[in-house]
Amino acid sequence: MKPIVVIGTVAFDSVKTPFGNAPEVLGGSATFFAMAAGLFTKVKLVAIVGKDFPSRYIQVLEEREVDLEGLVRSNGDTFRWSGEYEDNMNVRHTLDTQLNVLEEFKAELPSSYRKAPYVFLANINPDLQLKVLKQLEKPKLICCDTMNLWIVNQRKDLEKVLKKVHMFIISEEEAQMLTQEHNIVKSAREILKLGSFSLIIKRGGYGAILFTQKKEIFAIPAFPLENVVDPTGAGDSFAGGFMGYLASQDRLGLGYVQKAMIHGNIVASFSVEGFSVDKLRSLTPIQIRSRLREFLRITHLSSPIA
Ligand code: AMP
């Protein structure tokens, strides 16, 4: 079992879904990732929060035994994001993003983080993702995510990051935004040209597809759910389950990547059944195993895969 360093946001999210409103709840890309990956291995978090960030939210991360030595507490206001989902919850609109303390963040790693073999560059400014990479000593696996804001405003930096990563995990909407291409296979082919990474495109309620440089493709459906309450953080929870599984096995072959996708899928399916990190907080390995068995039964994927 190997540790994972994650850099990303720790945030106040205000979310509206057809199920209700959740104002100023605990969110952020690094938060969802750490709560998910922390079910499998030790997570070392790099992020910044402001003076307005309550200790009860810090406690949620402490309960999962996330290493918070790299969490900076500054005098400004915490990063805030708000979004609204349509009745078809695959469609989300960002209403507001306030970078606040993110604008002063230096992303300096504690020395105890620098040898970590697994790194997740969660959704945050690509220049900060690059800074983190420069401070690490030869990580074995670097995975990266991004979002519309950075694709539009900091594309050059994002392309520099992509030259250095092994795995790029993005949503279908972001893949379309990066390539101006609506067909997912053509879009993936274009994105793969930006580096030497493998690519996972997340398709919300429709699952996820892996595309490798060797032209392998592996597709899985999402776990069929009756009650999707809040999809916020599904992507980061997927990435957390995915990398958490790989780091717990410390193996990187294609079969392990496929198994990791299934674990990411299952963890994300729990995450969206509640607001904020509520479901991830109470999730147990037994619940994961039981839903995994159900997923294998439904999909007829054989047990050597998962
Ligand atoms: P996801 O639903 O997986 O795309 O992740 C949503 C999470 O990302 C929310 O908890 C937000 O706080 C956070 N977030 C939203 N916009 C950004 C951004 N531009 N940079 C970093 N994190 C963000």
Coordinates of C-alpha atoms and ligand atoms in Angstrom, one line a residue:
M1 CA 0.0 0.0 0.0
K2 CA 1.6 3.3 -1.1
P3 CA 0.7 6.9 -0.3
I4 CA -0.9 9.4 -2.7
V5 CA -0.2 13.1 -2.8
V6 CA -3.2 15.2 -4.0
I7 CA -3.2 18.8 -4.9
G8 CA -6.6 20.4 -5.5
T9 CA -9.3 22.6 -3.9
V10 CA -10.9 22.4 -0.5
A11 CA -14.0 24.5 -0.9
F12 CA -17.4 25.8 0.1
D13 CA -19.8 24.4 -2.5
S14 CA -23.4 25.8 -2.9
V15 CA -25.3 23.3 -5.0
K16 CA -28.9 23.2 -6.4
T17 CA -30.3 19.9 -7.7
P18 CA -33.8 18.7 -8.3
F19 CA -33.6 17.1 -4.8
G20 CA -32.9 20.4 -3.0
N21 CA -30.3 23.1 -2.1
A22 CA -27.1 22.6 -0.2
P23 CA -25.5 26.0 0.7
E24 CA -21.9 26.4 1.7
V25 CA -21.2 22.7 2.2
L26 CA -17.8 21.0 2.3
G27 CA -16.6 20.4 -1.3
G28 CA -13.6 20.8 -3.5
S29 CA -11.7 18.5 -5.9
A30 CA -9.1 17.5 -3.3
T31 CA -11.7 16.9 -0.6
F32 CA -13.8 14.4 -2.7
F33 CA -10.6 12.7 -3.9
A34 CA -9.1 12.4 -0.4
M35 CA -12.4 11.1 1.1
A36 CA -12.5 8.4 -1.7
A37 CA -8.9 7.4 -2.0
G38 CA -8.6 7.4 1.8
L39 CA -10.7 4.3 1.8
F40 CA -7.8 2.4 0.2
T41 CA -4.6 4.1 1.2
K42 CA -2.9 7.0 3.0
V43 CA -3.6 10.4 1.3
K44 CA -1.4 13.5 1.7
L45 CA -3.3 16.6 0.9
V46 CA -2.0 19.9 -0.5
A47 CA -4.5 22.7 -0.5
I48 CA -5.4 26.1 1.0
V49 CA -8.4 27.3 3.0
G50 CA -9.3 30.7 4.5
K51 CA -10.0 31.9 8.0
D52 CA -13.7 31.3 7.4
F53 CA -13.2 27.5 7.1
P54 CA -14.8 25.7 10.1
S55 CA -12.9 23.1 12.1
R56 CA -15.9 20.7 11.8
Y57 CA -15.0 20.4 8.0
I58 CA -11.4 19.8 8.8
Q59 CA -12.5 17.0 11.2
V60 CA -14.2 15.2 8.3
L61 CA -10.8 14.8 6.6
E62 CA -9.2 13.9 9.9
E63 CA -11.7 11.1 10.4
R64 CA -10.5 9.6 7.1
E65 CA -6.9 9.9 8.5
V66 CA -5.9 12.3 5.6
D67 CA -2.4 13.8 6.2
L68 CA -3.1 17.6 6.5
E69 CA 0.5 18.8 6.9
G70 CA 0.2 20.3 3.4
L71 CA -3.1 22.1 4.2
V72 CA -2.4 25.9 4.4
R73 CA -4.7 28.0 6.5
S74 CA -4.6 31.6 5.4
N75 CA -6.2 34.9 6.4
G76 CA -8.4 35.3 3.2
D77 CA -11.6 33.7 2.2
T78 CA -11.9 30.0 1.2
F79 CA -12.4 29.1 -2.5
R80 CA -16.1 29.0 -3.3
W81 CA -18.0 27.3 -6.1
S82 CA -21.7 27.1 -6.9
G83 CA -23.5 25.1 -9.5
E84 CA -27.0 24.0 -10.5
Y85 CA -28.1 20.7 -12.1
E86 CA -30.9 20.4 -14.7
D87 CA -33.6 17.6 -14.2
N88 CA -31.3 15.5 -16.4
M89 CA -28.5 15.6 -13.8
N90 CA -25.8 14.9 -16.5
V91 CA -26.2 18.6 -17.3
R92 CA -24.6 21.1 -14.8
H93 CA -24.2 24.9 -14.9
T94 CA -21.5 26.6 -12.9
L95 CA -23.2 29.7 -11.4
D96 CA -20.1 31.2 -9.7
T97 CA -16.5 30.5 -8.9
Q98 CA -14.6 32.7 -6.4
L99 CA -10.9 31.8 -6.3
N100 CA -10.2 33.8 -3.2
V101 CA -7.2 32.3 -1.3
L102 CA -6.3 30.2 -4.3
E103 CA -4.8 33.3 -5.9
E104 CA -2.1 33.5 -3.2
F105 CA -1.5 29.8 -2.9
K106 CA 2.2 28.7 -3.4
A107 CA 1.6 25.0 -3.3
E108 CA 4.8 24.2 -1.3
L109 CA 5.1 20.5 -0.4
P110 CA 6.1 19.4 3.1
S111 CA 9.4 17.4 2.8
S112 CA 7.5 14.3 4.0
Y113 CA 5.4 14.4 0.8
R114 CA 8.2 14.6 -1.8
K115 CA 8.9 10.9 -2.1
A116 CA 5.3 9.9 -2.6
P117 CA 5.1 7.5 -5.6
Y118 CA 1.5 8.3 -6.5
V119 CA 0.3 11.8 -7.4
F120 CA -3.1 13.1 -8.3
L121 CA -3.3 16.6 -9.8
A122 CA -6.9 17.3 -9.0
N123 CA -8.8 20.2 -10.6
I124 CA -6.9 23.4 -9.8
N125 CA -4.9 26.0 -11.7
P126 CA -2.5 24.1 -14.0
D127 CA 0.4 26.4 -12.9
L128 CA -0.1 25.0 -9.4
Q129 CA -0.2 21.5 -10.8
L130 CA 3.2 22.1 -12.5
K131 CA 4.7 23.6 -9.3
V132 CA 3.8 20.4 -7.4
L133 CA 5.3 18.2 -10.1
K134 CA 8.6 20.1 -9.8
Q135 CA 8.9 19.3 -6.1
L136 CA 8.3 15.6 -6.4
E137 CA 11.1 13.0 -6.6
K138 CA 10.3 10.7 -9.6
P139 CA 6.7 9.6 -8.9
K140 CA 5.7 6.3 -10.3
L141 CA 2.2 7.4 -11.5
I142 CA 0.9 10.9 -12.1
C143 CA -2.8 11.3 -12.9
C144 CA -4.4 14.6 -13.7
D145 CA -7.9 16.2 -14.0
T146 CA -9.0 19.6 -15.1
M147 CA -12.1 21.7 -15.7
N148 CA -13.7 24.2 -18.1
L149 CA -12.3 27.3 -16.4
W150 CA -8.7 26.1 -16.9
I151 CA -9.3 24.8 -20.4
V152 CA -10.6 28.3 -21.4
N153 CA -8.2 30.5 -19.4
Q154 CA -4.9 28.6 -19.0
R155 CA -4.7 26.2 -21.9
K156 CA -1.0 26.7 -22.5
D157 CA -0.1 25.7 -18.9
L158 CA -2.6 22.8 -19.1
E159 CA -0.8 21.5 -22.2
K160 CA 2.6 21.7 -20.3
V161 CA 1.1 19.6 -17.5
L162 CA -0.2 17.0 -20.0
K163 CA 3.3 16.5 -21.3
K164 CA 4.3 15.2 -17.9
V165 CA 1.4 12.9 -16.8
H166 CA 0.8 9.2 -17.2
M167 CA -3.0 9.3 -17.0
F168 CA -5.5 12.1 -17.9
I169 CA -9.0 11.8 -16.4
I170 CA -11.7 14.2 -17.7
S171 CA -15.4 14.5 -18.3
E172 CA -16.9 14.1 -21.8
E173 CA -17.9 17.7 -21.8
E174 CA -14.3 18.8 -21.1
A175 CA -13.1 16.5 -23.8
Q176 CA -15.4 18.2 -26.3
M177 CA -14.3 21.6 -25.1
L178 CA -10.6 20.7 -25.5
T179 CA -11.0 19.4 -29.1
Q180 CA -14.2 21.0 -30.5
E181 CA -15.2 17.4 -31.4
H182 CA -18.4 15.8 -30.4
N183 CA -17.6 12.2 -31.3
I184 CA -15.9 10.7 -28.2
V185 CA -13.5 8.4 -30.1
K186 CA -12.3 11.2 -32.4
S187 CA -12.0 13.5 -29.5
A188 CA -10.0 10.9 -27.5
R189 CA -7.7 10.5 -30.5
E190 CA -7.0 14.2 -30.6
I191 CA -6.4 14.5 -26.8
L192 CA -4.0 11.5 -26.8
K193 CA -1.8 13.5 -29.2
L194 CA -1.1 16.1 -26.4
G195 CA 1.2 13.7 -24.5
S196 CA 2.1 10.1 -23.9
F197 CA -0.6 9.5 -21.3
S198 CA -3.6 7.1 -21.2
L199 CA -7.0 8.8 -21.2
I200 CA -10.1 8.1 -19.2
I201 CA -13.3 10.0 -20.3
K202 CA -16.0 10.1 -17.7
R203 CA -19.5 10.1 -19.0
G204 CA -21.6 11.0 -15.9
G205 CA -24.5 8.6 -15.6
Y206 CA -23.3 6.7 -18.6
G207 CA -20.0 5.3 -17.3
A208 CA -16.4 5.8 -18.3
I209 CA -14.1 4.8 -21.2
L210 CA -10.3 4.2 -21.2
F211 CA -8.3 5.0 -24.3
T212 CA -4.6 4.1 -24.4
Q213 CA -1.7 5.2 -26.7
K214 CA -1.6 1.5 -27.9
K215 CA -5.2 2.0 -29.1
E216 CA -6.8 -0.2 -26.4
I217 CA -10.3 0.8 -25.4
F218 CA -12.1 -0.4 -22.2
A219 CA -15.6 0.9 -21.5
I220 CA -17.8 0.4 -18.4
P221 CA -21.3 1.5 -17.6
A222 CA -22.2 3.5 -14.5
F223 CA -23.8 1.5 -11.7
P224 CA -27.6 1.9 -12.2
L225 CA -28.9 4.1 -9.4
E226 CA -32.5 5.0 -8.5
N227 CA -31.7 8.1 -6.4
V228 CA -29.0 10.4 -7.7
V229 CA -29.1 13.3 -5.2
D230 CA -26.0 15.4 -6.1
P231 CA -23.5 14.5 -8.8
T232 CA -21.0 17.1 -7.5
G233 CA -17.6 15.5 -6.9
A234 CA -18.5 12.3 -8.8
G235 CA -15.4 12.8 -11.0
D236 CA -13.1 13.3 -8.1
S237 CA -14.6 10.4 -6.2
F238 CA -14.1 8.2 -9.3
A239 CA -10.4 9.4 -9.5
G240 CA -10.1 8.7 -5.7
G241 CA -11.4 5.1 -6.0
F242 CA -9.3 4.6 -9.2
M243 CA -6.0 5.8 -7.8
G244 CA -6.7 4.5 -4.3
Y245 CA -7.1 1.0 -5.7
L246 CA -3.9 1.3 -7.8
A247 CA -1.8 2.6 -4.9
S248 CA -3.2 -0.1 -2.6
Q249 CA -2.1 -2.8 -5.1
D250 CA 1.0 -0.9 -6.2
R251 CA 0.6 -2.4 -9.7
L252 CA 0.0 -0.6 -13.0
G253 CA -0.6 -3.1 -15.8
L254 CA -3.7 -2.8 -18.0
G255 CA -5.7 -5.4 -16.0
Y256 CA -5.1 -3.4 -12.8
V257 CA -6.1 -0.2 -14.5
Q258 CA -9.3 -1.9 -15.6
K259 CA -10.0 -3.1 -12.0
A260 CA -9.2 0.4 -10.7
M261 CA -11.8 1.9 -13.1
I262 CA -14.4 -0.4 -11.7
H263 CA -13.5 0.6 -8.1
G264 CA -13.6 4.3 -9.1
N265 CA -17.0 3.7 -10.6
I266 CA -18.4 2.0 -7.5
V267 CA -17.0 4.7 -5.1
A268 CA -18.5 7.5 -7.3
S269 CA -21.9 5.7 -7.3
F270 CA -22.0 6.1 -3.5
S271 CA -20.8 9.7 -3.6
V272 CA -23.7 10.9 -5.8
E273 CA -26.3 9.4 -3.5
G274 CA -26.0 12.3 -1.1
F275 CA -25.0 16.0 -0.9
S276 CA -21.4 17.0 -0.3
V277 CA -19.2 14.1 1.1
D278 CA -22.0 12.8 3.3
K279 CA -22.1 9.3 1.7
L280 CA -18.3 9.0 1.3
R281 CA -18.0 9.8 5.0
S282 CA -20.0 6.8 6.1
L283 CA -18.9 4.5 3.3
T284 CA -17.2 1.2 4.3
P285 CA -15.1 -1.4 2.5
I286 CA -17.9 -3.9 3.0
Q287 CA -20.4 -1.7 1.2
I288 CA -17.9 -1.2 -1.7
R289 CA -17.3 -5.0 -2.0
S290 CA -21.0 -5.7 -2.0
R291 CA -21.8 -3.2 -4.7
L292 CA -18.8 -4.4 -6.7
R293 CA -20.2 -7.9 -6.7
E294 CA -23.6 -6.6 -7.9
F295 CA -21.9 -4.6 -10.6
L296 CA -20.0 -7.7 -11.9
R297 CA -23.3 -9.7 -11.9
I298 CA -25.1 -6.9 -13.9
T299 CA -22.4 -6.4 -16.4
H300 CA -21.2 -10.0 -16.7
L301 CA -17.6 -8.8 -16.3
S302 CA -15.7 -11.8 -15.1
S303 CA -13.9 -11.9 -11.8
P304 CA -10.3 -12.0 -13.3
I305 CA -11.1 -8.4 -14.4
A306 CA -12.5 -7.2 -11.1
Ligands
AMP1 P1 -16.7 17.4 -10.1 O1 -18.2 17.3 -9.9 O2 -16.0 16.0 -9.9 O3 -16.3 18.0 -11.4 O4 -16.0 18.3 -9.0 C1 -16.7 19.4 -8.4 C2 -15.8 19.9 -7.3 O5 -14.7 20.7 -7.9 C3 -16.6 20.9 -6.4 O6 -16.6 20.4 -5.1 C4 -15.9 22.3 -6.5 O7 -15.7 22.9 -5.3 C5 -14.6 22.0 -7.3 N1 -14.4 23.0 -8.3 C6 -15.3 23.6 -9.1 N2 -14.7 24.4 -10.0 C7 -13.4 24.3 -9.8 C8 -12.2 24.9 -10.4 N3 -12.3 25.8 -11.4 N4 -11.0 24.6 -9.9 C9 -10.9 23.7 -8.9 N5 -11.9 23.1 -8.3 C10 -13.2 23.4 -8.7

